[in-house]
Short mmCIF file of C-alpha atoms in Angstrom, two decimals:
data_model
loop_
_atom_site.label_atom_id
_atom_site.label_comp_id
_atom_site.label_asym_id
_atom_site.label_seq_id
_atom_site.Cartn_x
_atom_site.Cartn_y
_atom_site.Cartn_z
CA MET B 1 -3.44 -33.19 -4.68
CA GLU B 2 -2.42 -29.60 -4.08
CA LYS B 3 0.84 -28.44 -5.66
CA ASN B 4 3.40 -27.11 -3.19
CA THR B 5 4.31 -23.59 -4.31
CA THR B 6 6.98 -22.95 -1.69
CA ASN B 7 10.61 -23.97 -1.75
CA PRO B 8 11.57 -25.75 1.50
CA ILE B 9 15.27 -24.90 1.13
CA GLN B 10 14.49 -21.19 0.79
CA THR B 11 12.21 -21.40 3.82
CA THR B 12 14.94 -22.93 5.95
CA LEU B 13 17.39 -20.31 4.67
CA VAL B 14 15.00 -17.53 5.67
CA ILE B 15 14.59 -19.05 9.13
CA CYS B 16 18.39 -19.28 9.54
CA VAL B 17 18.93 -15.67 8.43
CA GLY B 18 16.13 -14.54 10.75
CA CYS B 19 17.78 -16.36 13.64
CA ILE B 20 21.12 -14.69 12.87
CA ILE B 21 19.46 -11.26 12.80
CA ILE B 22 17.70 -11.94 16.10
CA TYR B 23 21.04 -13.02 17.60
CA LEU B 24 22.80 -9.89 16.35
CA LEU B 25 20.06 -7.62 17.72
CA SER B 26 19.50 -9.33 21.06
CA GLY B 27 22.59 -11.43 21.78
CA TRP B 28 20.42 -14.42 22.72
CA GLN B 29 22.63 -17.51 22.36
CA ALA B 30 19.85 -20.11 21.99
CA VAL B 31 18.64 -18.62 18.73
CA ILE B 32 21.98 -19.39 17.06
CA TYR B 33 21.59 -23.06 17.93
CA ILE B 34 18.01 -23.06 16.64
CA GLY B 35 19.12 -21.47 13.37
CA LEU B 36 22.01 -23.88 13.01
CA SER B 37 19.84 -26.93 13.62
CA VAL B 38 17.16 -25.73 11.18
CA GLY B 39 19.83 -24.98 8.57
CA LEU B 40 21.52 -28.36 8.92
CA ALA B 41 18.19 -30.18 8.85
CA GLY B 42 17.22 -28.27 5.71
CA ILE B 43 20.50 -29.03 3.95
CA PHE B 44 20.90 -32.71 4.79
CA SER B 45 17.31 -33.96 4.92
CA PRO B 46 14.75 -33.11 2.24
CA TYR B 47 12.07 -34.75 4.39
CA LEU B 48 12.85 -32.53 7.39
CA SER B 49 13.08 -29.43 5.20
CA ARG B 50 9.58 -30.17 3.83
CA LYS B 51 8.28 -30.64 7.40
CA ILE B 52 9.91 -27.38 8.53
CA ASP B 53 8.39 -25.65 5.51
CA PHE B 54 4.96 -27.13 6.31
CA VAL B 55 5.09 -25.99 9.95
CA TRP B 56 6.36 -22.54 8.91
CA MET B 57 3.55 -22.08 6.39
CA LYS B 58 0.92 -23.24 8.92
CA LEU B 59 2.31 -20.70 11.40
CA ALA B 60 2.09 -18.03 8.71
CA TRP B 61 -1.52 -19.03 7.99
CA VAL B 62 -2.49 -18.82 11.67
CA LEU B 63 -0.82 -15.42 11.98
CA SER B 64 -2.66 -14.23 8.86
CA LEU B 65 -5.92 -14.88 10.69
CA ILE B 66 -4.88 -12.97 13.82
CA ILE B 67 -2.56 -10.10 12.89
CA PRO B 68 -4.82 -8.18 10.42
CA ASN B 69 -7.54 -7.98 13.08
CA ILE B 70 -5.06 -6.59 15.59
CA ILE B 71 -3.68 -4.05 13.10
CA LEU B 72 -7.14 -2.90 12.00
CA SER B 73 -8.27 -2.58 15.62
CA LEU B 74 -5.21 -0.50 16.46
CA ILE B 75 -5.77 1.75 13.44
CA PHE B 76 -9.40 2.22 14.41
CA TYR B 77 -8.89 2.94 18.11
CA VAL B 78 -5.63 4.89 17.82
CA LEU B 79 -6.33 6.94 14.69
CA LEU B 80 -9.91 6.93 13.46
CA PHE B 81 -11.86 7.00 16.72
CA PRO B 82 -9.98 9.98 18.23
CA VAL B 83 -10.31 11.96 15.00
CA ALA B 84 -14.04 11.23 14.84
CA ALA B 85 -14.51 12.11 18.52
CA LEU B 86 -12.63 15.40 18.12
CA ALA B 87 -14.62 16.21 15.00
CA LYS B 88 -17.83 15.51 16.88
CA ILE B 89 -16.78 17.66 19.86
CA PHE B 90 -15.31 20.61 17.98
CA GLY B 91 -17.32 20.43 14.76
CA LYS B 92 -19.64 23.33 13.93
CA ASN B 93 -22.46 21.18 12.51
CA LYS B 94 -23.66 19.12 15.45
CA ASN B 95 -26.34 17.21 13.54
CA PRO B 96 -25.40 16.87 9.86
CA LEU B 97 -27.72 13.95 9.15
CA GLN B 98 -30.78 15.40 10.88
CA LEU B 99 -31.67 12.12 12.53
CA LYS B 100 -34.35 13.67 14.73
CA ASN B 101 -37.24 14.58 12.51
CA ASN B 102 -39.00 17.50 14.19
CA THR B 103 -40.87 18.54 11.07
CA HIS B 104 -43.16 16.75 8.66
CA THR B 105 -40.38 16.50 6.03
CA THR B 106 -36.60 16.20 5.89
CA TYR B 107 -36.40 18.27 2.72
CA ILE B 108 -34.28 21.40 3.15
CA GLU B 109 -35.21 24.23 0.86
CA ARG B 110 -32.27 26.09 -0.63
CA ASN B 111 -32.84 29.29 -2.51
CA LYS B 112 -29.58 29.58 -4.38
CA GLU B 113 -28.70 30.84 -7.82
CA PHE B 114 -26.55 28.38 -9.75
CA ASP B 115 -23.88 29.53 -12.18
CA ALA B 116 -21.15 27.75 -14.19
CA ALA B 117 -18.69 27.85 -11.26
CA SER B 118 -21.13 25.87 -9.09
CA PHE B 119 -20.68 22.80 -11.32
CA GLU B 120 -16.89 22.87 -11.69
CA GLN B 121 -16.04 21.28 -8.34
CA PRO B 122 -19.14 19.45 -7.13
CA TRP B 123 -17.47 17.88 -4.11
#
């Protein structure tokens, strides 16, 4: 049997405080009644508080499967893709990987003299 690591009373308290904050921000009356009923159920019935905690944790688990994918997709398409596209359009080196092999080798010969300063910052 798996040990329950959450505290059902704290969960119901968090739900009540969240409902109060939502009411203060939006003025939606129904959320006060939801918060009040969850709070009273959590205080007077340990069975109901465990059930509320179970449902809340299952909702959190489902959201943990969905939300990271949405956030990572937004980061990719809003930040990374435009930066990569702009770098590709305005970059001076159009083919840094030399994917098209027009010669018999991909080795690039560099005739450069190395000194001590060349090895100080290799990147």
